[in-house]
Amino acid sequence: MTGDTEGDLQRVRSWARWRDKLRERPAANFTYRIVVGVVGAVVLFVGILAIPYPGPGWAIVFIGLAILASEFAWARHALRFTRERYDRVMDWFKAQGMWVQVLGVVFTCAVVLATLWLFGALSWSANLVGIEWPWLKSPIGLGS
């Protein structure tokens, strides 16, 4: 083993020993699991919100599920299931012709623009440059 691999293995073992000691204390274990659940759920929720936008939406979803999977069996199953389906869909999408891929990009852009419009970001950014078109205002009153 190389030095880095041994160091990584020692860190994992150290973490496992710490976690085992924590499991022996019911109140601390319960608190730890609650904290992991809340943090994982928040990260997962942010990831789900970020999926339609350019950037790491799916990566954030997988990180949130991985955080939850560190303590919950259902999350391990959900992570495995989600990764398998994501990989299948991405393989299918890459195998499609250019028109399907272009439609995917157009649909993604439409979702991004629609949510930016609903949240009032289009009106706000237009106001920054002196444009005040009424149709840019959010129909639900956000960002006004």
Short mmCIF file of N, CA and C in Angstrom, two decimals:
data_model
loop_
_atom_site.label_atom_id
_atom_site.label_comp_id
_atom_site.label_asym_id
_atom_site.label_seq_id
_atom_site.Cartn_x
_atom_site.Cartn_y
_atom_site.Cartn_z
N MET A 1 0.84 -1.19 0.00
CA MET A 1 0.00 0.00 0.00
C MET A 1 0.88 1.25 0.00
N THR A 2 0.36 2.27 -0.65
CA THR A 2 1.09 3.52 -0.65
C THR A 2 0.79 4.29 0.63
N GLY A 3 1.55 5.31 0.87
CA GLY A 3 1.36 6.11 2.09
C GLY A 3 -0.02 6.73 2.17
N ASP A 4 -0.53 7.26 1.04
CA ASP A 4 -1.85 7.88 1.04
C ASP A 4 -2.95 6.88 1.32
N THR A 5 -2.83 5.69 0.74
CA THR A 5 -3.86 4.68 0.95
C THR A 5 -3.89 4.23 2.40
N GLU A 6 -2.73 4.06 2.99
CA GLU A 6 -2.67 3.68 4.41
C GLU A 6 -3.27 4.77 5.28
N GLY A 7 -2.95 6.01 4.98
CA GLY A 7 -3.51 7.13 5.74
C GLY A 7 -5.03 7.18 5.62
N ASP A 8 -5.53 6.95 4.40
CA ASP A 8 -6.97 6.94 4.18
C ASP A 8 -7.62 5.81 4.98
N LEU A 9 -7.00 4.65 4.94
CA LEU A 9 -7.54 3.50 5.67
C LEU A 9 -7.56 3.76 7.18
N GLN A 10 -6.52 4.41 7.69
CA GLN A 10 -6.48 4.74 9.12
C GLN A 10 -7.58 5.74 9.48
N ARG A 11 -7.81 6.71 8.61
CA ARG A 11 -8.88 7.69 8.86
C ARG A 11 -10.24 7.00 8.88
N VAL A 12 -10.46 6.08 7.95
CA VAL A 12 -11.73 5.36 7.90
C VAL A 12 -11.90 4.53 9.16
N ARG A 13 -10.86 3.84 9.56
CA ARG A 13 -10.94 3.02 10.78
C ARG A 13 -11.16 3.89 12.01
N SER A 14 -10.49 5.03 12.06
CA SER A 14 -10.65 5.94 13.18
C SER A 14 -12.09 6.45 13.23
N TRP A 15 -12.64 6.81 12.08
CA TRP A 15 -14.03 7.26 12.02
C TRP A 15 -14.97 6.15 12.46
N ALA A 16 -14.72 4.92 12.01
CA ALA A 16 -15.58 3.79 12.37
C ALA A 16 -15.54 3.54 13.87
N ARG A 17 -14.35 3.65 14.48
CA ARG A 17 -14.25 3.46 15.94
C ARG A 17 -15.02 4.56 16.67
N TRP A 18 -14.87 5.79 16.22
CA TRP A 18 -15.60 6.91 16.85
C TRP A 18 -17.10 6.70 16.73
N ARG A 19 -17.54 6.27 15.53
CA ARG A 19 -18.97 6.07 15.31
C ARG A 19 -19.49 4.91 16.16
N ASP A 20 -18.71 3.85 16.31
CA ASP A 20 -19.11 2.72 17.16
C ASP A 20 -19.26 3.15 18.61
N LYS A 21 -18.35 3.98 19.09
CA LYS A 21 -18.46 4.49 20.47
C LYS A 21 -19.71 5.34 20.63
N LEU A 22 -20.03 6.11 19.60
CA LEU A 22 -21.22 6.95 19.65
C LEU A 22 -22.50 6.11 19.70
N ARG A 23 -22.49 5.00 18.98
CA ARG A 23 -23.66 4.10 18.99
C ARG A 23 -23.94 3.52 20.37
N GLU A 24 -22.92 3.44 21.22
CA GLU A 24 -23.09 2.90 22.57
C GLU A 24 -23.83 3.88 23.48
N ARG A 25 -23.94 5.11 23.08
CA ARG A 25 -24.63 6.13 23.88
C ARG A 25 -25.92 6.51 23.15
N PRO A 26 -27.05 5.97 23.59
CA PRO A 26 -28.31 6.15 22.84
C PRO A 26 -28.68 7.60 22.55
N ALA A 27 -28.54 8.47 23.51
CA ALA A 27 -28.93 9.87 23.30
C ALA A 27 -28.02 10.53 22.26
N ALA A 28 -26.73 10.29 22.37
CA ALA A 28 -25.78 10.87 21.41
C ALA A 28 -26.00 10.27 20.02
N ASN A 29 -26.26 8.98 19.97
CA ASN A 29 -26.50 8.32 18.69
C ASN A 29 -27.76 8.89 18.03
N PHE A 30 -28.82 9.07 18.82
CA PHE A 30 -30.06 9.62 18.29
C PHE A 30 -29.84 11.04 17.78
N THR A 31 -29.13 11.85 18.54
CA THR A 31 -28.84 13.23 18.13
C THR A 31 -28.03 13.25 16.85
N TYR A 32 -27.02 12.39 16.78
CA TYR A 32 -26.17 12.32 15.60
C TYR A 32 -27.01 11.96 14.36
N ARG A 33 -27.88 10.97 14.50
CA ARG A 33 -28.70 10.54 13.39
C ARG A 33 -29.67 11.64 12.95
N ILE A 34 -30.20 12.39 13.92
CA ILE A 34 -31.08 13.52 13.59
C ILE A 34 -30.30 14.57 12.79
N VAL A 35 -29.09 14.90 13.26
CA VAL A 35 -28.27 15.90 12.56
C VAL A 35 -27.94 15.43 11.15
N VAL A 36 -27.53 14.17 11.00
CA VAL A 36 -27.23 13.63 9.67
C VAL A 36 -28.49 13.68 8.80
N GLY A 37 -29.64 13.33 9.37
CA GLY A 37 -30.88 13.36 8.61
C GLY A 37 -31.24 14.76 8.14
N VAL A 38 -31.11 15.73 9.01
CA VAL A 38 -31.45 17.12 8.65
C VAL A 38 -30.48 17.66 7.61
N VAL A 39 -29.18 17.47 7.83
CA VAL A 39 -28.18 17.97 6.88
C VAL A 39 -28.36 17.29 5.53
N GLY A 40 -28.51 15.96 5.54
CA GLY A 40 -28.70 15.24 4.29
C GLY A 40 -29.95 15.67 3.55
N ALA A 41 -31.04 15.88 4.29
CA ALA A 41 -32.30 16.30 3.66
C ALA A 41 -32.18 17.69 3.05
N VAL A 42 -31.50 18.60 3.75
CA VAL A 42 -31.31 19.96 3.21
C VAL A 42 -30.48 19.91 1.93
N VAL A 43 -29.38 19.16 1.96
CA VAL A 43 -28.53 19.05 0.77
C VAL A 43 -29.31 18.41 -0.38
N LEU A 44 -30.06 17.37 -0.08
CA LEU A 44 -30.88 16.70 -1.10
C LEU A 44 -31.90 17.67 -1.69
N PHE A 45 -32.58 18.43 -0.84
CA PHE A 45 -33.58 19.39 -1.30
C PHE A 45 -32.95 20.46 -2.21
N VAL A 46 -31.80 20.98 -1.81
CA VAL A 46 -31.10 21.98 -2.64
C VAL A 46 -30.73 21.36 -3.99
N GLY A 47 -30.28 20.11 -3.96
CA GLY A 47 -29.93 19.43 -5.20
C GLY A 47 -31.13 19.27 -6.12
N ILE A 48 -32.27 18.89 -5.54
CA ILE A 48 -33.48 18.73 -6.34
C ILE A 48 -33.89 20.06 -6.97
N LEU A 49 -33.78 21.13 -6.20
CA LEU A 49 -34.09 22.46 -6.76
C LEU A 49 -33.13 22.85 -7.87
N ALA A 50 -31.88 22.39 -7.78
CA ALA A 50 -30.85 22.79 -8.74
C ALA A 50 -30.82 21.91 -10.00
N ILE A 51 -31.58 20.82 -10.02
CA ILE A 51 -31.51 19.90 -11.16
C ILE A 51 -31.74 20.60 -12.51
N PRO A 52 -32.77 21.41 -12.68
CA PRO A 52 -33.00 21.94 -14.02
C PRO A 52 -32.01 23.03 -14.44
N TYR A 53 -31.21 23.50 -13.53
CA TYR A 53 -30.29 24.60 -13.86
C TYR A 53 -28.93 24.07 -14.28
N PRO A 54 -28.23 24.84 -15.11
CA PRO A 54 -26.87 24.42 -15.46
C PRO A 54 -26.02 24.36 -14.19
N GLY A 55 -25.26 23.33 -14.07
CA GLY A 55 -24.42 23.16 -12.90
C GLY A 55 -24.60 21.80 -12.27
N PRO A 56 -24.19 21.69 -11.04
CA PRO A 56 -24.09 20.37 -10.41
C PRO A 56 -25.34 19.89 -9.68
N GLY A 57 -26.53 20.10 -10.21
CA GLY A 57 -27.76 19.70 -9.52
C GLY A 57 -27.78 18.24 -9.14
N TRP A 58 -27.51 17.36 -10.11
CA TRP A 58 -27.53 15.93 -9.81
C TRP A 58 -26.41 15.54 -8.86
N ALA A 59 -25.26 16.18 -8.99
CA ALA A 59 -24.16 15.87 -8.06
C ALA A 59 -24.57 16.21 -6.63
N ILE A 60 -25.27 17.32 -6.45
CA ILE A 60 -25.73 17.71 -5.12
C ILE A 60 -26.76 16.71 -4.61
N VAL A 61 -27.65 16.23 -5.48
CA VAL A 61 -28.62 15.21 -5.08
C VAL A 61 -27.88 13.96 -4.59
N PHE A 62 -26.87 13.52 -5.34
CA PHE A 62 -26.13 12.32 -4.94
C PHE A 62 -25.36 12.54 -3.63
N ILE A 63 -24.85 13.73 -3.42
CA ILE A 63 -24.17 14.03 -2.16
C ILE A 63 -25.17 13.98 -1.00
N GLY A 64 -26.34 14.59 -1.19
CA GLY A 64 -27.37 14.54 -0.15
C GLY A 64 -27.78 13.12 0.18
N LEU A 65 -27.99 12.30 -0.85
CA LEU A 65 -28.34 10.90 -0.61
C LEU A 65 -27.19 10.15 0.06
N ALA A 66 -25.95 10.47 -0.31
CA ALA A 66 -24.80 9.80 0.32
C ALA A 66 -24.70 10.17 1.79
N ILE A 67 -24.98 11.41 2.13
CA ILE A 67 -24.98 11.82 3.54
C ILE A 67 -26.04 11.01 4.29
N LEU A 68 -27.23 10.93 3.72
CA LEU A 68 -28.30 10.16 4.36
C LEU A 68 -27.95 8.67 4.41
N ALA A 69 -27.32 8.17 3.36
CA ALA A 69 -26.97 6.75 3.29
C ALA A 69 -25.92 6.35 4.32
N SER A 70 -25.20 7.33 4.85
CA SER A 70 -24.21 7.00 5.87
C SER A 70 -24.87 6.52 7.16
N GLU A 71 -26.17 6.78 7.32
CA GLU A 71 -26.89 6.38 8.53
C GLU A 71 -28.18 5.61 8.29
N PHE A 72 -28.74 5.68 7.10
CA PHE A 72 -30.06 5.11 6.88
C PHE A 72 -30.05 4.14 5.71
N ALA A 73 -30.54 2.93 5.94
CA ALA A 73 -30.55 1.88 4.91
C ALA A 73 -31.43 2.28 3.73
N TRP A 74 -32.57 2.91 3.99
CA TRP A 74 -33.45 3.30 2.89
C TRP A 74 -32.74 4.26 1.94
N ALA A 75 -31.88 5.11 2.49
CA ALA A 75 -31.15 6.07 1.66
C ALA A 75 -30.08 5.36 0.82
N ARG A 76 -29.48 4.29 1.37
CA ARG A 76 -28.53 3.51 0.57
C ARG A 76 -29.22 2.91 -0.64
N HIS A 77 -30.41 2.37 -0.42
CA HIS A 77 -31.18 1.80 -1.53
C HIS A 77 -31.59 2.89 -2.52
N ALA A 78 -32.04 4.02 -2.01
CA ALA A 78 -32.44 5.13 -2.88
C ALA A 78 -31.26 5.66 -3.69
N LEU A 79 -30.09 5.73 -3.06
CA LEU A 79 -28.90 6.20 -3.76
C LEU A 79 -28.53 5.24 -4.89
N ARG A 80 -28.52 3.97 -4.60
CA ARG A 80 -28.19 2.96 -5.61
C ARG A 80 -29.20 3.02 -6.76
N PHE A 81 -30.48 3.03 -6.41
CA PHE A 81 -31.56 3.08 -7.41
C PHE A 81 -31.43 4.33 -8.28
N THR A 82 -31.24 5.49 -7.65
CA THR A 82 -31.17 6.75 -8.37
C THR A 82 -29.96 6.81 -9.29
N ARG A 83 -28.82 6.34 -8.81
CA ARG A 83 -27.61 6.35 -9.65
C ARG A 83 -27.77 5.43 -10.86
N GLU A 84 -28.35 4.26 -10.64
CA GLU A 84 -28.57 3.34 -11.76
C GLU A 84 -29.49 3.96 -12.81
N ARG A 85 -30.59 4.55 -12.37
CA ARG A 85 -31.54 5.16 -13.31
C ARG A 85 -30.92 6.37 -14.00
N TYR A 86 -30.18 7.18 -13.25
CA TYR A 86 -29.53 8.34 -13.84
C TYR A 86 -28.55 7.90 -14.93
N ASP A 87 -27.73 6.90 -14.63
CA ASP A 87 -26.76 6.40 -15.61
C ASP A 87 -27.46 5.87 -16.85
N ARG A 88 -28.56 5.14 -16.66
CA ARG A 88 -29.31 4.62 -17.81
C ARG A 88 -29.88 5.74 -18.68
N VAL A 89 -30.46 6.73 -18.03
CA VAL A 89 -31.05 7.84 -18.79
C VAL A 89 -29.96 8.62 -19.53
N MET A 90 -28.84 8.88 -18.88
CA MET A 90 -27.76 9.61 -19.54
C MET A 90 -27.18 8.80 -20.70
N ASP A 91 -27.04 7.49 -20.54
CA ASP A 91 -26.56 6.65 -21.64
C ASP A 91 -27.55 6.70 -22.81
N TRP A 92 -28.85 6.62 -22.50
CA TRP A 92 -29.87 6.71 -23.53
C TRP A 92 -29.81 8.06 -24.23
N PHE A 93 -29.72 9.12 -23.44
CA PHE A 93 -29.71 10.48 -24.01
C PHE A 93 -28.51 10.68 -24.92
N LYS A 94 -27.34 10.19 -24.51
CA LYS A 94 -26.13 10.33 -25.33
C LYS A 94 -26.23 9.52 -26.62
N ALA A 95 -26.99 8.44 -26.60
CA ALA A 95 -27.13 7.58 -27.79
C ALA A 95 -28.15 8.14 -28.79
N GLN A 96 -28.91 9.15 -28.42
CA GLN A 96 -29.93 9.71 -29.29
C GLN A 96 -29.29 10.63 -30.32
N GLY A 97 -30.07 10.93 -31.34
CA GLY A 97 -29.60 11.84 -32.38
C GLY A 97 -29.50 13.26 -31.88
N MET A 98 -28.95 14.09 -32.72
CA MET A 98 -28.73 15.49 -32.34
C MET A 98 -30.05 16.20 -32.03
N TRP A 99 -31.13 15.88 -32.77
CA TRP A 99 -32.39 16.58 -32.54
C TRP A 99 -32.95 16.32 -31.16
N VAL A 100 -32.84 15.11 -30.67
CA VAL A 100 -33.32 14.81 -29.32
C VAL A 100 -32.48 15.56 -28.29
N GLN A 101 -31.19 15.61 -28.53
CA GLN A 101 -30.30 16.33 -27.61
C GLN A 101 -30.58 17.83 -27.65
N VAL A 102 -30.82 18.37 -28.83
CA VAL A 102 -31.15 19.79 -28.95
C VAL A 102 -32.48 20.08 -28.25
N LEU A 103 -33.46 19.19 -28.42
CA LEU A 103 -34.74 19.37 -27.71
C LEU A 103 -34.54 19.33 -26.20
N GLY A 104 -33.65 18.47 -25.73
CA GLY A 104 -33.34 18.42 -24.30
C GLY A 104 -32.76 19.73 -23.80
N VAL A 105 -31.87 20.32 -24.58
CA VAL A 105 -31.27 21.61 -24.20
C VAL A 105 -32.33 22.71 -24.24
N VAL A 106 -33.17 22.71 -25.26
CA VAL A 106 -34.24 23.72 -25.37
C VAL A 106 -35.20 23.59 -24.19
N PHE A 107 -35.60 22.36 -23.86
CA PHE A 107 -36.50 22.15 -22.73
C PHE A 107 -35.86 22.64 -21.43
N THR A 108 -34.58 22.33 -21.24
CA THR A 108 -33.87 22.78 -20.03
C THR A 108 -33.85 24.30 -19.97
N CYS A 109 -33.55 24.96 -21.09
CA CYS A 109 -33.53 26.43 -21.13
C CYS A 109 -34.91 27.00 -20.82
N ALA A 110 -35.96 26.35 -21.34
CA ALA A 110 -37.32 26.82 -21.09
C ALA A 110 -37.66 26.72 -19.61
N VAL A 111 -37.27 25.62 -18.97
CA VAL A 111 -37.53 25.45 -17.53
C VAL A 111 -36.78 26.51 -16.73
N VAL A 112 -35.52 26.75 -17.09
CA VAL A 112 -34.73 27.76 -16.38
C VAL A 112 -35.36 29.14 -16.54
N LEU A 113 -35.70 29.51 -17.75
CA LEU A 113 -36.31 30.84 -17.97
C LEU A 113 -37.65 30.95 -17.25
N ALA A 114 -38.46 29.90 -17.29
CA ALA A 114 -39.76 29.95 -16.62
C ALA A 114 -39.60 30.13 -15.11
N THR A 115 -38.66 29.42 -14.51
CA THR A 115 -38.49 29.57 -13.06
C THR A 115 -37.87 30.93 -12.70
N LEU A 116 -36.96 31.40 -13.53
CA LEU A 116 -36.41 32.74 -13.29
C LEU A 116 -37.50 33.80 -13.40
N TRP A 117 -38.41 33.63 -14.35
CA TRP A 117 -39.53 34.56 -14.51
C TRP A 117 -40.45 34.47 -13.30
N LEU A 118 -40.80 33.24 -12.87
CA LEU A 118 -41.69 33.08 -11.72
C LEU A 118 -41.09 33.68 -10.44
N PHE A 119 -39.78 33.52 -10.28
CA PHE A 119 -39.13 34.05 -9.07
C PHE A 119 -38.78 35.53 -9.18
N GLY A 120 -39.11 36.17 -10.29
CA GLY A 120 -38.89 37.60 -10.45
C GLY A 120 -37.47 37.99 -10.81
N ALA A 121 -36.63 37.01 -11.12
CA ALA A 121 -35.23 37.32 -11.44
C ALA A 121 -35.11 38.04 -12.78
N LEU A 122 -35.97 37.74 -13.73
CA LEU A 122 -35.90 38.42 -15.03
C LEU A 122 -36.24 39.91 -14.89
N SER A 123 -37.29 40.20 -14.15
CA SER A 123 -37.68 41.59 -13.92
C SER A 123 -36.59 42.34 -13.15
N TRP A 124 -36.06 41.70 -12.14
CA TRP A 124 -35.03 42.33 -11.31
C TRP A 124 -33.79 42.65 -12.13
N SER A 125 -33.33 41.68 -12.94
CA SER A 125 -32.12 41.92 -13.72
C SER A 125 -32.39 42.93 -14.84
N ALA A 126 -33.60 42.94 -15.40
CA ALA A 126 -33.93 43.94 -16.42
C ALA A 126 -33.93 45.34 -15.81
N ASN A 127 -34.44 45.46 -14.58
CA ASN A 127 -34.44 46.76 -13.90
C ASN A 127 -33.03 47.27 -13.65
N LEU A 128 -32.07 46.36 -13.48
CA LEU A 128 -30.68 46.78 -13.28
C LEU A 128 -30.14 47.55 -14.48
N VAL A 129 -30.61 47.22 -15.67
CA VAL A 129 -30.13 47.90 -16.88
C VAL A 129 -31.15 48.90 -17.42
N GLY A 130 -32.18 49.21 -16.63
CA GLY A 130 -33.14 50.25 -16.99
C GLY A 130 -34.31 49.79 -17.84
N ILE A 131 -34.52 48.51 -17.95
CA ILE A 131 -35.66 47.99 -18.72
C ILE A 131 -36.80 47.68 -17.76
N GLU A 132 -37.98 48.26 -18.05
CA GLU A 132 -39.14 48.00 -17.19
C GLU A 132 -40.31 47.53 -18.03
N TRP A 133 -40.21 46.30 -18.51
CA TRP A 133 -41.29 45.71 -19.28
C TRP A 133 -42.22 44.98 -18.35
N PRO A 134 -43.50 45.28 -18.38
CA PRO A 134 -44.45 44.65 -17.45
C PRO A 134 -44.52 43.12 -17.58
N TRP A 135 -44.34 42.58 -18.78
CA TRP A 135 -44.46 41.14 -18.97
C TRP A 135 -43.31 40.38 -18.31
N LEU A 136 -42.24 41.07 -17.90
CA LEU A 136 -41.14 40.40 -17.20
C LEU A 136 -41.43 40.19 -15.73
N LYS A 137 -42.43 40.89 -15.20
CA LYS A 137 -42.76 40.76 -13.79
C LYS A 137 -43.34 39.38 -13.49
N SER A 138 -43.01 38.88 -12.32
CA SER A 138 -43.49 37.57 -11.89
C SER A 138 -45.01 37.58 -11.75
N PRO A 139 -45.70 36.57 -12.28
CA PRO A 139 -47.16 36.55 -12.14
C PRO A 139 -47.60 36.18 -10.72
N ILE A 140 -46.69 35.68 -9.91
CA ILE A 140 -47.03 35.32 -8.53
C ILE A 140 -46.50 36.33 -7.53
N GLY A 141 -45.95 37.45 -8.05
CA GLY A 141 -45.55 38.55 -7.17
C GLY A 141 -44.20 38.39 -6.49
N LEU A 142 -43.42 37.40 -6.89
CA LEU A 142 -42.09 37.25 -6.28
C LEU A 142 -41.09 38.17 -6.96
N GLY A 143 -40.14 38.66 -6.21
CA GLY A 143 -39.07 39.48 -6.75
C GLY A 143 -39.50 40.85 -7.21
N SER A 144 -40.68 41.28 -6.86
CA SER A 144 -41.19 42.58 -7.33
C SER A 144 -40.66 43.70 -6.49
#
